Amino acid sequence: MSMQKIVGVLALQGDFEAHERMLQNALGAKTRLVKTCQELEEADGLVLPGGESTTIVKLMQRIGLYEAIQQRSAEGMPLYGTCAGMILLARSILAREDQPTLGLLDVEVARNAFGRQIDSFEADIPMQLYEGARHQLVHGVFIRAPYITRCGAEVSVLGRYQEKVVAVRQQHILATAFHPELTDDAGVHRYFLQMIEQSQEKRSRT
Ligand code: GLN
């Protein structure tokens, strides 16, 4: 039996509308823009969009969403961060120890890591989303994108670009350095919806 799920999209700053469009239009999911702790309560999973990570973390702290997201994560709520969202989830930022993060994903990231000359580019990333399945190409847009410079033992690498780790999963947390929401490739979002479904099934069994 499929349960009704609500996908929260953190909507403090950044490209949250593109995520909402992809989830609704391409996948028929029910979404909730999250600007308050109350709205987070109504969500079964949360997308953290791209944008400006320093701005988003300040707003999260001001509103109380910083602690609320950490709390929901501790309860197993699925999280998916793209670009700035991945930076927010990370344990630490290379050479930016002063910038606070949620510290939920055991990785270190480098911000704006692909260099200034190439501010943005598009690429097909071979990703292994499903165990035992062959790699599938996922189209992604990189905009002043980070990459991952260190992965903890619990972290699975799902995709690389030019040897750099750009997509990972750690239990209920998914992150990509790029923006699939700015393309018409819904593969990563479909995978995230399945993560939410699996977490709901697990919950209803316990
Ligand atoms: N460079 C931005 C940051 O560090 C992220 C860019 C993006 O999300 N497209 O916050």
PDB file of C-alpha atoms and ligand atoms in Angstrom:
ATOM      1  CA  MET A   1       0.000   0.000   0.000  1.00  0.00           C
ATOM      2  CA  SER A   2       1.468   3.341  -0.915  1.00  0.00           C
ATOM      3  CA  MET A   3       1.180   5.998   1.753  1.00  0.00           C
ATOM      4  CA  GLN A   4       0.689   9.670   1.055  1.00  0.00           C
ATOM      5  CA  LYS A   5       3.965  11.464   1.568  1.00  0.00           C
ATOM      6  CA  ILE A   6       4.799  15.124   1.680  1.00  0.00           C
ATOM      7  CA  VAL A   7       8.183  16.215   0.428  1.00  0.00           C
ATOM      8  CA  GLY A   8       9.377  19.347   2.179  1.00  0.00           C
ATOM      9  CA  VAL A   9      11.519  21.799   0.236  1.00  0.00           C
ATOM     10  CA  LEU A  10      13.526  24.234   2.350  1.00  0.00           C
ATOM     11  CA  ALA A  11      12.476  27.620   0.967  1.00  0.00           C
ATOM     12  CA  LEU A  12      14.584  30.228   2.771  1.00  0.00           C
ATOM     13  CA  GLN A  13      16.761  31.162  -0.239  1.00  0.00           C
ATOM     14  CA  GLY A  14      17.984  29.593  -3.468  1.00  0.00           C
ATOM     15  CA  ASP A  15      16.439  27.474  -6.199  1.00  0.00           C
ATOM     16  CA  PHE A  16      13.705  25.789  -4.161  1.00  0.00           C
ATOM     17  CA  GLU A  17      11.060  26.473  -6.836  1.00  0.00           C
ATOM     18  CA  ALA A  18      12.958  24.338  -9.351  1.00  0.00           C
ATOM     19  CA  HIS A  19      12.900  21.414  -6.906  1.00  0.00           C
ATOM     20  CA  GLU A  20       9.199  21.924  -6.272  1.00  0.00           C
ATOM     21  CA  ARG A  21       8.487  21.941 -10.021  1.00  0.00           C
ATOM     22  CA  MET A  22      10.456  18.774 -10.618  1.00  0.00           C
ATOM     23  CA  LEU A  23       8.860  16.912  -7.717  1.00  0.00           C
ATOM     24  CA  GLN A  24       5.337  18.016  -8.655  1.00  0.00           C
ATOM     25  CA  ASN A  25       5.384  18.094 -12.437  1.00  0.00           C
ATOM     26  CA  ALA A  26       7.769  15.285 -13.317  1.00  0.00           C
ATOM     27  CA  LEU A  27       6.990  12.922 -10.446  1.00  0.00           C
ATOM     28  CA  GLY A  28       3.515  13.907  -9.220  1.00  0.00           C
ATOM     29  CA  ALA A  29       4.725  14.249  -5.631  1.00  0.00           C
ATOM     30  CA  LYS A  30       3.002  16.341  -2.991  1.00  0.00           C
ATOM     31  CA  THR A  31       5.337  19.078  -1.756  1.00  0.00           C
ATOM     32  CA  ARG A  32       5.429  21.612   1.067  1.00  0.00           C
ATOM     33  CA  LEU A  33       7.649  24.672   1.027  1.00  0.00           C
ATOM     34  CA  VAL A  34       9.365  24.834   4.423  1.00  0.00           C
ATOM     35  CA  LYS A  35      10.067  28.252   5.928  1.00  0.00           C
ATOM     36  CA  THR A  36       9.099  27.498   9.534  1.00  0.00           C
ATOM     37  CA  CYS A  37       9.497  24.716  12.096  1.00  0.00           C
ATOM     38  CA  GLN A  38       5.736  24.113  11.870  1.00  0.00           C
ATOM     39  CA  GLU A  39       5.984  23.461   8.125  1.00  0.00           C
ATOM     40  CA  LEU A  40       8.891  21.081   8.713  1.00  0.00           C
ATOM     41  CA  GLU A  41       6.632  19.084  11.047  1.00  0.00           C
ATOM     42  CA  GLU A  42       4.310  18.371   8.116  1.00  0.00           C
ATOM     43  CA  ALA A  43       7.081  17.004   5.876  1.00  0.00           C
ATOM     44  CA  ASP A  44       8.175  13.372   5.530  1.00  0.00           C
ATOM     45  CA  GLY A  45      11.477  14.293   3.875  1.00  0.00           C
ATOM     46  CA  LEU A  46      13.351  17.505   3.126  1.00  0.00           C
ATOM     47  CA  VAL A  47      15.181  18.857   0.094  1.00  0.00           C
ATOM     48  CA  LEU A  48      17.872  21.450   0.836  1.00  0.00           C
ATOM     49  CA  PRO A  49      18.288  23.447  -2.401  1.00  0.00           C
ATOM     50  CA  GLY A  50      21.179  25.195  -4.045  1.00  0.00           C
ATOM     51  CA  GLY A  51      21.762  28.835  -3.294  1.00  0.00           C
ATOM     52  CA  GLU A  52      24.141  30.596  -0.981  1.00  0.00           C
ATOM     53  CA  SER A  53      25.081  28.334   1.903  1.00  0.00           C
ATOM     54  CA  THR A  54      26.235  31.153   4.218  1.00  0.00           C
ATOM     55  CA  THR A  55      22.878  32.933   3.844  1.00  0.00           C
ATOM     56  CA  ILE A  56      20.770  29.791   4.236  1.00  0.00           C
ATOM     57  CA  VAL A  57      22.548  28.687   7.434  1.00  0.00           C
ATOM     58  CA  LYS A  58      22.065  32.118   9.022  1.00  0.00           C
ATOM     59  CA  LEU A  59      18.346  32.074   8.227  1.00  0.00           C
ATOM     60  CA  MET A  60      17.997  28.501   9.524  1.00  0.00           C
ATOM     61  CA  GLN A  61      19.624  29.495  12.799  1.00  0.00           C
ATOM     62  CA  ARG A  62      17.431  32.582  13.166  1.00  0.00           C
ATOM     63  CA  ILE A  63      14.196  30.657  12.623  1.00  0.00           C
ATOM     64  CA  GLY A  64      15.093  27.603  14.717  1.00  0.00           C
ATOM     65  CA  LEU A  65      15.123  25.313  11.688  1.00  0.00           C
ATOM     66  CA  TYR A  66      18.792  24.533  12.307  1.00  0.00           C
ATOM     67  CA  GLU A  67      17.989  22.530  15.467  1.00  0.00           C
ATOM     68  CA  ALA A  68      14.652  21.288  14.095  1.00  0.00           C
ATOM     69  CA  ILE A  69      16.302  19.724  11.017  1.00  0.00           C
ATOM     70  CA  GLN A  70      18.976  18.104  13.192  1.00  0.00           C
ATOM     71  CA  GLN A  71      16.239  16.691  15.391  1.00  0.00           C
ATOM     72  CA  ARG A  72      14.238  15.273  12.451  1.00  0.00           C
ATOM     73  CA  SER A  73      17.429  13.817  10.992  1.00  0.00           C
ATOM     74  CA  ALA A  74      18.131  12.048  14.289  1.00  0.00           C
ATOM     75  CA  GLU A  75      14.659  10.491  13.916  1.00  0.00           C
ATOM     76  CA  GLY A  76      15.620   9.267  10.434  1.00  0.00           C
ATOM     77  CA  MET A  77      13.852  11.787   8.186  1.00  0.00           C
ATOM     78  CA  PRO A  78      15.324  11.538   4.645  1.00  0.00           C
ATOM     79  CA  LEU A  79      17.290  14.596   3.520  1.00  0.00           C
ATOM     80  CA  TYR A  80      18.542  15.519   0.050  1.00  0.00           C
ATOM     81  CA  GLY A  81      20.955  18.430  -0.439  1.00  0.00           C
ATOM     82  CA  THR A  82      21.972  19.863  -3.821  1.00  0.00           C
ATOM     83  CA  CYS A  83      25.046  22.088  -4.099  1.00  0.00           C
ATOM     84  CA  ALA A  84      24.669  24.635  -1.251  1.00  0.00           C
ATOM     85  CA  GLY A  85      22.349  22.045   0.330  1.00  0.00           C
ATOM     86  CA  MET A  86      25.188  19.519   0.270  1.00  0.00           C
ATOM     87  CA  ILE A  87      27.474  22.084   1.947  1.00  0.00           C
ATOM     88  CA  LEU A  88      24.842  22.631   4.670  1.00  0.00           C
ATOM     89  CA  LEU A  89      24.617  18.898   5.376  1.00  0.00           C
ATOM     90  CA  ALA A  90      28.391  18.357   5.515  1.00  0.00           C
ATOM     91  CA  ARG A  91      30.353  17.805   8.691  1.00  0.00           C
ATOM     92  CA  SER A  92      32.970  20.380   7.689  1.00  0.00           C
ATOM     93  CA  ILE A  93      34.105  22.778   4.969  1.00  0.00           C
ATOM     94  CA  LEU A  94      37.696  22.787   3.794  1.00  0.00           C
ATOM     95  CA  ALA A  95      39.508  25.938   4.964  1.00  0.00           C
ATOM     96  CA  ARG A  96      36.217  27.439   6.212  1.00  0.00           C
ATOM     97  CA  GLU A  97      36.072  26.121   9.763  1.00  0.00           C
ATOM     98  CA  ASP A  98      34.189  29.268  10.779  1.00  0.00           C
ATOM     99  CA  GLN A  99      31.174  28.545   8.559  1.00  0.00           C
ATOM    100  CA  PRO A 100      28.531  26.591  10.491  1.00  0.00           C
ATOM    101  CA  THR A 101      26.920  23.525   8.906  1.00  0.00           C
ATOM    102  CA  LEU A 102      24.337  21.027  10.118  1.00  0.00           C
ATOM    103  CA  GLY A 103      27.101  18.410  10.382  1.00  0.00           C
ATOM    104  CA  LEU A 104      24.817  15.488   9.516  1.00  0.00           C
ATOM    105  CA  LEU A 105      26.709  13.983   6.581  1.00  0.00           C
ATOM    106  CA  ASP A 106      30.171  12.692   7.400  1.00  0.00           C
ATOM    107  CA  VAL A 107      32.032  14.443   4.598  1.00  0.00           C
ATOM    108  CA  GLU A 108      34.306  17.425   4.133  1.00  0.00           C
ATOM    109  CA  VAL A 109      33.453  19.668   1.175  1.00  0.00           C
ATOM    110  CA  ALA A 110      35.402  22.301  -0.704  1.00  0.00           C
ATOM    111  CA  ARG A 111      33.256  25.273  -1.737  1.00  0.00           C
ATOM    112  CA  ASN A 112      33.393  26.721  -5.276  1.00  0.00           C
ATOM    113  CA  ALA A 113      35.797  23.907  -5.931  1.00  0.00           C
ATOM    114  CA  PHE A 114      35.786  23.686  -9.711  1.00  0.00           C
ATOM    115  CA  GLY A 115      37.491  27.066 -10.051  1.00  0.00           C
ATOM    116  CA  ARG A 116      36.466  30.564 -10.982  1.00  0.00           C
ATOM    117  CA  GLN A 117      37.093  30.269 -14.714  1.00  0.00           C
ATOM    118  CA  ILE A 118      34.414  27.629 -15.045  1.00  0.00           C
ATOM    119  CA  ASP A 119      31.658  29.158 -12.961  1.00  0.00           C
ATOM    120  CA  SER A 120      29.113  26.755 -14.336  1.00  0.00           C
ATOM    121  CA  PHE A 121      28.904  23.785 -16.666  1.00  0.00           C
ATOM    122  CA  GLU A 122      26.732  20.805 -17.417  1.00  0.00           C
ATOM    123  CA  ALA A 123      27.819  17.179 -17.391  1.00  0.00           C
ATOM    124  CA  ASP A 124      26.478  13.643 -17.495  1.00  0.00           C
ATOM    125  CA  ILE A 125      27.458  11.890 -14.297  1.00  0.00           C
ATOM    126  CA  PRO A 126      27.548   8.090 -14.201  1.00  0.00           C
ATOM    127  CA  MET A 127      25.698   7.231 -11.002  1.00  0.00           C
ATOM    128  CA  GLN A 128      25.069   3.918  -9.353  1.00  0.00           C
ATOM    129  CA  LEU A 129      21.825   4.608  -7.541  1.00  0.00           C
ATOM    130  CA  TYR A 130      20.536   1.069  -7.243  1.00  0.00           C
ATOM    131  CA  GLU A 131      22.586  -1.724  -5.793  1.00  0.00           C
ATOM    132  CA  GLY A 132      23.613  -4.273  -8.375  1.00  0.00           C
ATOM    133  CA  ALA A 133      22.309  -2.051 -11.178  1.00  0.00           C
ATOM    134  CA  ARG A 134      24.492  -0.628 -13.894  1.00  0.00           C
ATOM    135  CA  HIS A 135      25.571   2.974 -13.771  1.00  0.00           C
ATOM    136  CA  GLN A 136      23.024   5.359 -15.226  1.00  0.00           C
ATOM    137  CA  LEU A 137      23.929   8.739 -16.636  1.00  0.00           C
ATOM    138  CA  VAL A 138      22.383  11.606 -14.689  1.00  0.00           C
ATOM    139  CA  HIS A 139      22.435  15.045 -16.237  1.00  0.00           C
ATOM    140  CA  GLY A 140      23.542  17.735 -13.815  1.00  0.00           C
ATOM    141  CA  VAL A 141      24.192  21.456 -13.811  1.00  0.00           C
ATOM    142  CA  PHE A 142      27.180  22.615 -11.744  1.00  0.00           C
ATOM    143  CA  ILE A 143      27.044  26.238 -10.571  1.00  0.00           C
ATOM    144  CA  ARG A 144      29.986  27.370  -8.462  1.00  0.00           C
ATOM    145  CA  ALA A 145      29.743  23.814  -7.263  1.00  0.00           C
ATOM    146  CA  PRO A 146      31.489  22.171  -4.339  1.00  0.00           C
ATOM    147  CA  TYR A 147      32.997  18.705  -4.356  1.00  0.00           C
ATOM    148  CA  ILE A 148      33.720  16.270  -1.577  1.00  0.00           C
ATOM    149  CA  THR A 149      37.289  16.088  -0.325  1.00  0.00           C
ATOM    150  CA  ARG A 150      36.837  13.496   2.437  1.00  0.00           C
ATOM    151  CA  CYS A 151      34.243  10.759   3.014  1.00  0.00           C
ATOM    152  CA  GLY A 152      33.600   8.995   6.316  1.00  0.00           C
ATOM    153  CA  ALA A 153      33.357   5.211   6.546  1.00  0.00           C
ATOM    154  CA  GLU A 154      29.532   5.216   6.478  1.00  0.00           C
ATOM    155  CA  VAL A 155      29.341   7.224   3.268  1.00  0.00           C
ATOM    156  CA  SER A 156      28.711   5.545  -0.107  1.00  0.00           C
ATOM    157  CA  VAL A 157      29.993   7.301  -3.201  1.00  0.00           C
ATOM    158  CA  LEU A 158      27.248   7.343  -5.860  1.00  0.00           C
ATOM    159  CA  GLY A 159      28.922   9.467  -8.508  1.00  0.00           C
ATOM    160  CA  ARG A 160      32.132  11.175  -9.548  1.00  0.00           C
ATOM    161  CA  TYR A 161      33.044  13.821 -12.080  1.00  0.00           C
ATOM    162  CA  GLN A 162      36.672  13.966 -13.234  1.00  0.00           C
ATOM    163  CA  GLU A 163      37.639  11.759 -10.267  1.00  0.00           C
ATOM    164  CA  LYS A 164      35.989  14.137  -7.786  1.00  0.00           C
ATOM    165  CA  VAL A 165      33.224  12.822  -5.557  1.00  0.00           C
ATOM    166  CA  VAL A 166      30.042  14.703  -6.447  1.00  0.00           C
ATOM    167  CA  ALA A 167      27.216  12.423  -5.220  1.00  0.00           C
ATOM    168  CA  VAL A 168      26.954  10.467  -1.971  1.00  0.00           C
ATOM    169  CA  ARG A 169      24.543   8.740   0.348  1.00  0.00           C
ATOM    170  CA  GLN A 170      24.861   8.035   4.060  1.00  0.00           C
ATOM    171  CA  GLN A 171      21.837   6.123   5.376  1.00  0.00           C
ATOM    172  CA  HIS A 172      18.889   8.549   5.112  1.00  0.00           C
ATOM    173  CA  ILE A 173      20.975  11.408   3.684  1.00  0.00           C
ATOM    174  CA  LEU A 174      21.558  12.013  -0.036  1.00  0.00           C
ATOM    175  CA  ALA A 175      23.679  14.794  -1.539  1.00  0.00           C
ATOM    176  CA  THR A 176      24.774  15.935  -4.985  1.00  0.00           C
ATOM    177  CA  ALA A 177      27.212  18.731  -5.780  1.00  0.00           C
ATOM    178  CA  PHE A 178      25.174  19.452  -8.910  1.00  0.00           C
ATOM    179  CA  HIS A 179      21.596  20.466  -9.644  1.00  0.00           C
ATOM    180  CA  PRO A 180      19.468  17.802 -11.349  1.00  0.00           C
ATOM    181  CA  GLU A 181      16.442  20.040 -10.647  1.00  0.00           C
ATOM    182  CA  LEU A 182      17.627  22.443 -13.353  1.00  0.00           C
ATOM    183  CA  THR A 183      17.423  19.722 -16.013  1.00  0.00           C
ATOM    184  CA  ASP A 184      14.590  17.466 -17.102  1.00  0.00           C
ATOM    185  CA  ASP A 185      16.293  14.400 -15.647  1.00  0.00           C
ATOM    186  CA  ALA A 186      14.196  13.345 -12.665  1.00  0.00           C
ATOM    187  CA  GLY A 187      16.264  10.258 -11.791  1.00  0.00           C
ATOM    188  CA  VAL A 188      17.814  11.514  -8.559  1.00  0.00           C
ATOM    189  CA  HIS A 189      14.537  12.978  -7.291  1.00  0.00           C
ATOM    190  CA  ARG A 190      12.755   9.698  -8.069  1.00  0.00           C
ATOM    191  CA  TYR A 191      15.423   7.915  -6.036  1.00  0.00           C
ATOM    192  CA  PHE A 192      14.896  10.364  -3.142  1.00  0.00           C
ATOM    193  CA  LEU A 193      11.128   9.720  -3.210  1.00  0.00           C
ATOM    194  CA  GLN A 194      11.900   6.027  -2.870  1.00  0.00           C
ATOM    195  CA  MET A 195      14.118   6.778   0.141  1.00  0.00           C
ATOM    196  CA  ILE A 196      11.123   8.540   1.751  1.00  0.00           C
ATOM    197  CA  GLU A 197       8.809   5.627   0.938  1.00  0.00           C
ATOM    198  CA  GLN A 198      11.252   3.149   2.435  1.00  0.00           C
ATOM    199  CA  SER A 199      11.600   5.211   5.608  1.00  0.00           C
ATOM    200  CA  GLN A 200       7.803   5.363   5.952  1.00  0.00           C
ATOM    201  CA  GLU A 201       7.499   1.610   5.491  1.00  0.00           C
ATOM    202  CA  LYS A 202      10.176   1.061   8.107  1.00  0.00           C
ATOM    203  CA  ARG A 203       8.347   3.375  10.473  1.00  0.00           C
ATOM    204  CA  SER A 204       4.981   1.673   9.983  1.00  0.00           C
ATOM    205  CA  ARG A 205       6.553  -1.713  10.749  1.00  0.00           C
ATOM    206  CA  THR A 206       8.003  -0.610  14.084  1.00  0.00           C
TER     207      THR A 206
HETATM  208  N1  GLN B   1      28.917  28.279  -4.005  1.00  0.00           N
HETATM  209  C1  GLN B   1      27.672  28.258  -3.317  1.00  0.00           C
HETATM  210  C2  GLN B   1      27.884  28.149  -1.814  1.00  0.00           C
HETATM  211  O1  GLN B   1      28.965  27.883  -1.378  1.00  0.00           O
HETATM  212  C3  GLN B   1      26.824  27.094  -3.783  1.00  0.00           C
HETATM  213  C4  GLN B   1      26.374  27.335  -5.182  1.00  0.00           C
HETATM  214  C5  GLN B   1      25.089  26.663  -5.529  1.00  0.00           C
HETATM  215  O2  GLN B   1      24.332  26.211  -4.673  1.00  0.00           O
HETATM  216  N2  GLN B   1      24.795  26.637  -6.792  1.00  0.00           N
HETATM  217  O3  GLN B   1      26.946  28.342  -1.069  1.00  0.00           O
END
